[in-house]
PDB file of C-alpha atoms in Angstrom:
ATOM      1  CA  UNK A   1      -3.640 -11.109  20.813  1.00  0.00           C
ATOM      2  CA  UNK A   2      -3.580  -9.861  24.062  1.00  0.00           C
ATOM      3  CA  UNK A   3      -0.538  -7.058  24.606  1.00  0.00           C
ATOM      4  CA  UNK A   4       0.625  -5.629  27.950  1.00  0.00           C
ATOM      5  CA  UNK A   5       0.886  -1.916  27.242  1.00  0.00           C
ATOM      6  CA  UNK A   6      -0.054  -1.746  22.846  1.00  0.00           C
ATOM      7  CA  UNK A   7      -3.252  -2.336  21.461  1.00  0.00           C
ATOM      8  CA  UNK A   8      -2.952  -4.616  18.053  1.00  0.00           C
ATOM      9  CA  UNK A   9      -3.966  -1.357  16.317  1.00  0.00           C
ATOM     10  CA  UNK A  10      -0.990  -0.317  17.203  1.00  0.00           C
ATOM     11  CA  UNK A  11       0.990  -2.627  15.768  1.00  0.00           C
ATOM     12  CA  UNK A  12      -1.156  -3.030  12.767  1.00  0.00           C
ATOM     13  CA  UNK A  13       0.317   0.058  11.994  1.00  0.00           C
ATOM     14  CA  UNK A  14       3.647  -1.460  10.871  1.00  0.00           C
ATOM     15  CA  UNK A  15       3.122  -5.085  10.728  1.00  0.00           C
ATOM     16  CA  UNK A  16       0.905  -6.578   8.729  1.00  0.00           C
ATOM     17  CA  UNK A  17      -2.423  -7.522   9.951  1.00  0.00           C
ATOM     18  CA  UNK A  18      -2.007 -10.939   8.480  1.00  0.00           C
ATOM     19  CA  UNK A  19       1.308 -11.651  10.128  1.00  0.00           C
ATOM     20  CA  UNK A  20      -0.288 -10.925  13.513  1.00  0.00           C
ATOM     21  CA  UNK A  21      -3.592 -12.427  12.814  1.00  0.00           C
ATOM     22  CA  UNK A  22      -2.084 -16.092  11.826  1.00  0.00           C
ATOM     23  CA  UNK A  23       0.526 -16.243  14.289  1.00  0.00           C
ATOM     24  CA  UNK A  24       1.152 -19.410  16.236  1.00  0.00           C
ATOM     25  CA  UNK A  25       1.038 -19.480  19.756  1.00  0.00           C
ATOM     26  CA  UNK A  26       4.204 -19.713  20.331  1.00  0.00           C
ATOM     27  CA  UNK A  27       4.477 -16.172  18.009  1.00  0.00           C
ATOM     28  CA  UNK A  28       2.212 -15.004  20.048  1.00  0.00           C
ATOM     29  CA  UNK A  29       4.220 -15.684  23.445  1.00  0.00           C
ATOM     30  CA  UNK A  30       7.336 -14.208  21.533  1.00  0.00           C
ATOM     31  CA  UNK A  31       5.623 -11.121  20.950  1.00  0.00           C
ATOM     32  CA  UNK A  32       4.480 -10.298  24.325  1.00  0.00           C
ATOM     33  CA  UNK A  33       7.711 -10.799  25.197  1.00  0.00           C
ATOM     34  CA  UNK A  34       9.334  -8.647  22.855  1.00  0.00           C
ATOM     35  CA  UNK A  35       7.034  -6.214  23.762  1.00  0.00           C
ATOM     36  CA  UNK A  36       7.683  -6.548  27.496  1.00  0.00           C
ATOM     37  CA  UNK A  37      11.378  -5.946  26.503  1.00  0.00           C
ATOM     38  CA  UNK A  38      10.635  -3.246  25.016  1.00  0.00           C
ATOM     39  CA  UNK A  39       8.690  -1.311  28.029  1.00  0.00           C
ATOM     40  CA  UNK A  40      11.367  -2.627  29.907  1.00  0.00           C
ATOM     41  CA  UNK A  41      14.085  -0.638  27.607  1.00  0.00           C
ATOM     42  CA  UNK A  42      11.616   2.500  26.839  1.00  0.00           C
ATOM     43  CA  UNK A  43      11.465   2.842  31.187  1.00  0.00           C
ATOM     44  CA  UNK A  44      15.129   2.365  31.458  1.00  0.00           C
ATOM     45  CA  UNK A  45      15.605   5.340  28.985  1.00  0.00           C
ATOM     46  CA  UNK A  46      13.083   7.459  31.122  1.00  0.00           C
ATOM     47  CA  UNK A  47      13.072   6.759  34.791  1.00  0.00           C
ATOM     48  CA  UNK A  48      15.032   9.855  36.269  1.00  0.00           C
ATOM     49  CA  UNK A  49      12.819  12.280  34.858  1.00  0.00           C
ATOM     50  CA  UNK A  50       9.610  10.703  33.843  1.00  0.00           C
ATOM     51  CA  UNK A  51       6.883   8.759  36.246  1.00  0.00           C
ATOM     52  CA  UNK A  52       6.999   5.073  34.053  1.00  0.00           C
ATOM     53  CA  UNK A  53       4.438   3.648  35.960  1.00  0.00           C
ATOM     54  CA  UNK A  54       1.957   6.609  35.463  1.00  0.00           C
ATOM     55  CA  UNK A  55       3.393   6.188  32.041  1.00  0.00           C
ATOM     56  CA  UNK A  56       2.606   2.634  30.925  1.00  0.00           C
ATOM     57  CA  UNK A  57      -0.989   2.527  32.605  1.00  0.00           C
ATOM     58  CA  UNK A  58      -4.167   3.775  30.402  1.00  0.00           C
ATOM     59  CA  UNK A  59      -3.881   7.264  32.007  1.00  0.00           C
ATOM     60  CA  UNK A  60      -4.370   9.678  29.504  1.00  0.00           C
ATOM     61  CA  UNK A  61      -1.644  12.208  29.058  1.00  0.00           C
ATOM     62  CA  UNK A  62       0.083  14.669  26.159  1.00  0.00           C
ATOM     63  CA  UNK A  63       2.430  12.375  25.224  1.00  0.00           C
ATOM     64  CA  UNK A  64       0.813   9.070  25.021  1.00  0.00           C
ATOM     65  CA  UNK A  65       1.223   8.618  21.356  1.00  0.00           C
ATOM     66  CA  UNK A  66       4.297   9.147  21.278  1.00  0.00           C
ATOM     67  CA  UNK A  67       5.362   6.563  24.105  1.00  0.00           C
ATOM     68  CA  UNK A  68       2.862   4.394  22.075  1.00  0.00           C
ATOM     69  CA  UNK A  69       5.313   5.358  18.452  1.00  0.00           C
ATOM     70  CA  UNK A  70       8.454   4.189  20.097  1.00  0.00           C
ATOM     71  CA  UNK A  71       7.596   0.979  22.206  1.00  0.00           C
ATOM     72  CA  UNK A  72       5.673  -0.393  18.668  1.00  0.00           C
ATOM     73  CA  UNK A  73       8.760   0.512  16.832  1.00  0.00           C
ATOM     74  CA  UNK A  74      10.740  -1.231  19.040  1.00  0.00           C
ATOM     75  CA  UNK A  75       8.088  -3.836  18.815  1.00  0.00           C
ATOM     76  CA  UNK A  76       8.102  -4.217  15.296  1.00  0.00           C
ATOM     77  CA  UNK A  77      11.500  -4.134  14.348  1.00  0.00           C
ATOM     78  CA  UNK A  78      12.447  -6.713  16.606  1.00  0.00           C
ATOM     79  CA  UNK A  79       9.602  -8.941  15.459  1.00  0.00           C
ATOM     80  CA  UNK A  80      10.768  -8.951  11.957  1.00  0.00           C
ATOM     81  CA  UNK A  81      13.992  -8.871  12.442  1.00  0.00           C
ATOM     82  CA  UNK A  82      13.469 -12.353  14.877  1.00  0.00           C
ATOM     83  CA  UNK A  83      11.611 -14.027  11.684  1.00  0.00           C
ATOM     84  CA  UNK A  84      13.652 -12.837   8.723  1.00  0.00           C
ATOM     85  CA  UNK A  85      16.761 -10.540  10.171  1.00  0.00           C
ATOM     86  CA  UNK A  86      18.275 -11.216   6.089  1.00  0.00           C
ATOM     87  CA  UNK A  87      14.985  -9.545   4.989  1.00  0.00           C
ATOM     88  CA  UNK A  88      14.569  -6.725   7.362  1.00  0.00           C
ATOM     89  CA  UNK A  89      12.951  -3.662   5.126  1.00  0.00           C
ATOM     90  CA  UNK A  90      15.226  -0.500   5.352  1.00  0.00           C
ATOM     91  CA  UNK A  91      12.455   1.977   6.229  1.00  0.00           C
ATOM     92  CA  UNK A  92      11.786  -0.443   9.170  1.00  0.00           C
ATOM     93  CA  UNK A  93      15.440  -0.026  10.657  1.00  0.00           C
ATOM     94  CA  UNK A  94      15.647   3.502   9.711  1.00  0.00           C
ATOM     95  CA  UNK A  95      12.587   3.809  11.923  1.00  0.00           C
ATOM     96  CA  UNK A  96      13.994   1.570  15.029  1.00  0.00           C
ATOM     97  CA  UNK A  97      17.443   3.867  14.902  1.00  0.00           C
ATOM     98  CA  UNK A  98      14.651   6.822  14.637  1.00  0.00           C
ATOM     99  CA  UNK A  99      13.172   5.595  17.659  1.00  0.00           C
ATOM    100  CA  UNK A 100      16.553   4.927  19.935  1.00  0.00           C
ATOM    101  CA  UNK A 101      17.726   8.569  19.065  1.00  0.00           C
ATOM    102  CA  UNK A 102      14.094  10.035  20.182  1.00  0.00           C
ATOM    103  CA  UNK A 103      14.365   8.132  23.169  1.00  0.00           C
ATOM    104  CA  UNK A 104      17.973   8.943  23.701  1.00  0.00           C
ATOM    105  CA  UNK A 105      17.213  12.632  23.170  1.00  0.00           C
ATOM    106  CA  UNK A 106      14.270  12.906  26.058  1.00  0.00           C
ATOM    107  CA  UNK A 107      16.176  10.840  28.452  1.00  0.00           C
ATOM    108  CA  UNK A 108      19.130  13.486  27.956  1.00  0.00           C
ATOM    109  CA  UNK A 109      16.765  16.612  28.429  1.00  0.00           C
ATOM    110  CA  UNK A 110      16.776  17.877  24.731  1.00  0.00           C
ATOM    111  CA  UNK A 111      12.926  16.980  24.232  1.00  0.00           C
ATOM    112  CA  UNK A 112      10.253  17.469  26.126  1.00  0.00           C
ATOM    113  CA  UNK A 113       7.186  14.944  25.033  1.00  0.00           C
ATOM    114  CA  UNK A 114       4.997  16.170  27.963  1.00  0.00           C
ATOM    115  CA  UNK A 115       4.728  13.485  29.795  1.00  0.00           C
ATOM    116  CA  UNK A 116       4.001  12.476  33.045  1.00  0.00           C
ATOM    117  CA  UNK A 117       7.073  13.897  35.554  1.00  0.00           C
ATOM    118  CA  UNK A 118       8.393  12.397  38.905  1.00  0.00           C
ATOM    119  CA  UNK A 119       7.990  14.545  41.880  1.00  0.00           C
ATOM    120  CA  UNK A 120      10.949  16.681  42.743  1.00  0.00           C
ATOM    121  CA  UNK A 121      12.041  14.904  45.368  1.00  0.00           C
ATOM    122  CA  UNK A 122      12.176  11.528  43.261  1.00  0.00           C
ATOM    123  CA  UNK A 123      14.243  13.212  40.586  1.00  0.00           C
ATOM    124  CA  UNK A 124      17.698  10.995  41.230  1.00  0.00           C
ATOM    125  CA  UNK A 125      21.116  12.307  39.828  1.00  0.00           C
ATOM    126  CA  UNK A 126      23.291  15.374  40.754  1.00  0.00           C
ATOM    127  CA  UNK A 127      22.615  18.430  39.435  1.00  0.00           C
ATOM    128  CA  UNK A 128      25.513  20.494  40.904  1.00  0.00           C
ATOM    129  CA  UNK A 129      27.645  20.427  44.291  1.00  0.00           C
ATOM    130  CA  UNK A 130      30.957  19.687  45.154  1.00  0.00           C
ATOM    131  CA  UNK A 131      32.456  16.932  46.794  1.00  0.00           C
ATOM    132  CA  UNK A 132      35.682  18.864  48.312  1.00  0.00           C
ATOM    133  CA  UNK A 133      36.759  17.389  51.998  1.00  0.00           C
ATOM    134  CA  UNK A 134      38.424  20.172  53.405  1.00  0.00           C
ATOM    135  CA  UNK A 135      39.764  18.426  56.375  1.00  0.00           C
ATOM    136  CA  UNK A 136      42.360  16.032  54.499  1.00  0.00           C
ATOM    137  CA  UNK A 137      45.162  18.596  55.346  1.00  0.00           C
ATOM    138  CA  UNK A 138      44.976  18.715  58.841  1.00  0.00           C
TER     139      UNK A 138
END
């Protein structure tokens, strides 16, 4: 199975090998794009402060496994969840919310994973001023 960002390791890691080895091709096609989706949702989180496409290349940085960690628990969860959402394990969705809140956390500043930054200058959102027009009362 070929992945866009993962590695089957990595999902081997959660899924059983067995699900992923005996897959259809049409399973296979559904899990690239889940997995696509899920790059696509991991970049939205992290854009404003974090270079994505440095990010989701095979550069080698401090905080590759955990970028790795959250797109294959996004990965994961929505595979089972597509095949048998009546059946979906606990620990599996416990993980997933695990995951969201992680991701929610660095894209609000209160973790620092060390990975790769934007430049300064590519940094988009205010971070103080004031918008005050003092001519209106002329």
């Amino acid at each position: 199975m070929e992945l866009q960002f993962l590695a089957f390791e990595d999902l081997e890691t959660r899924v059983f090998e067995d699900y992923l080895v005996d897959s259809e091709q049409e399973d296979i096609e559904a899990t690239q794009n889940i997995e696509k989706q899920a790059i696509s949702l991991v970049k939205s989180k992290l854009r404003k402060r974090y270079d994505t496409d440095v990010i989701f290349t095979n550069a080698n940085y401090a905080g590759r496994d955990l970028i790795i960690w959250a797109v294959s628990g996004i990965v994961s969860y929505r595979l089972i969840r597509r095949n048998a959402a009546r059946k979906m394990p606990s620990d599996l969705k416990d993980e997933y919310q695990e995951v969201m809140a992680w991701l929610n956390s660095v894209r609000d500043g209160n973790e620092n994973p060390e990975l790769p930054m934007l430049p300064e200058d590519e940094q988009k959102g205010v971070l103080w001023g004031n918008s005050t027009n003092q001519n209106q009362y002329l």
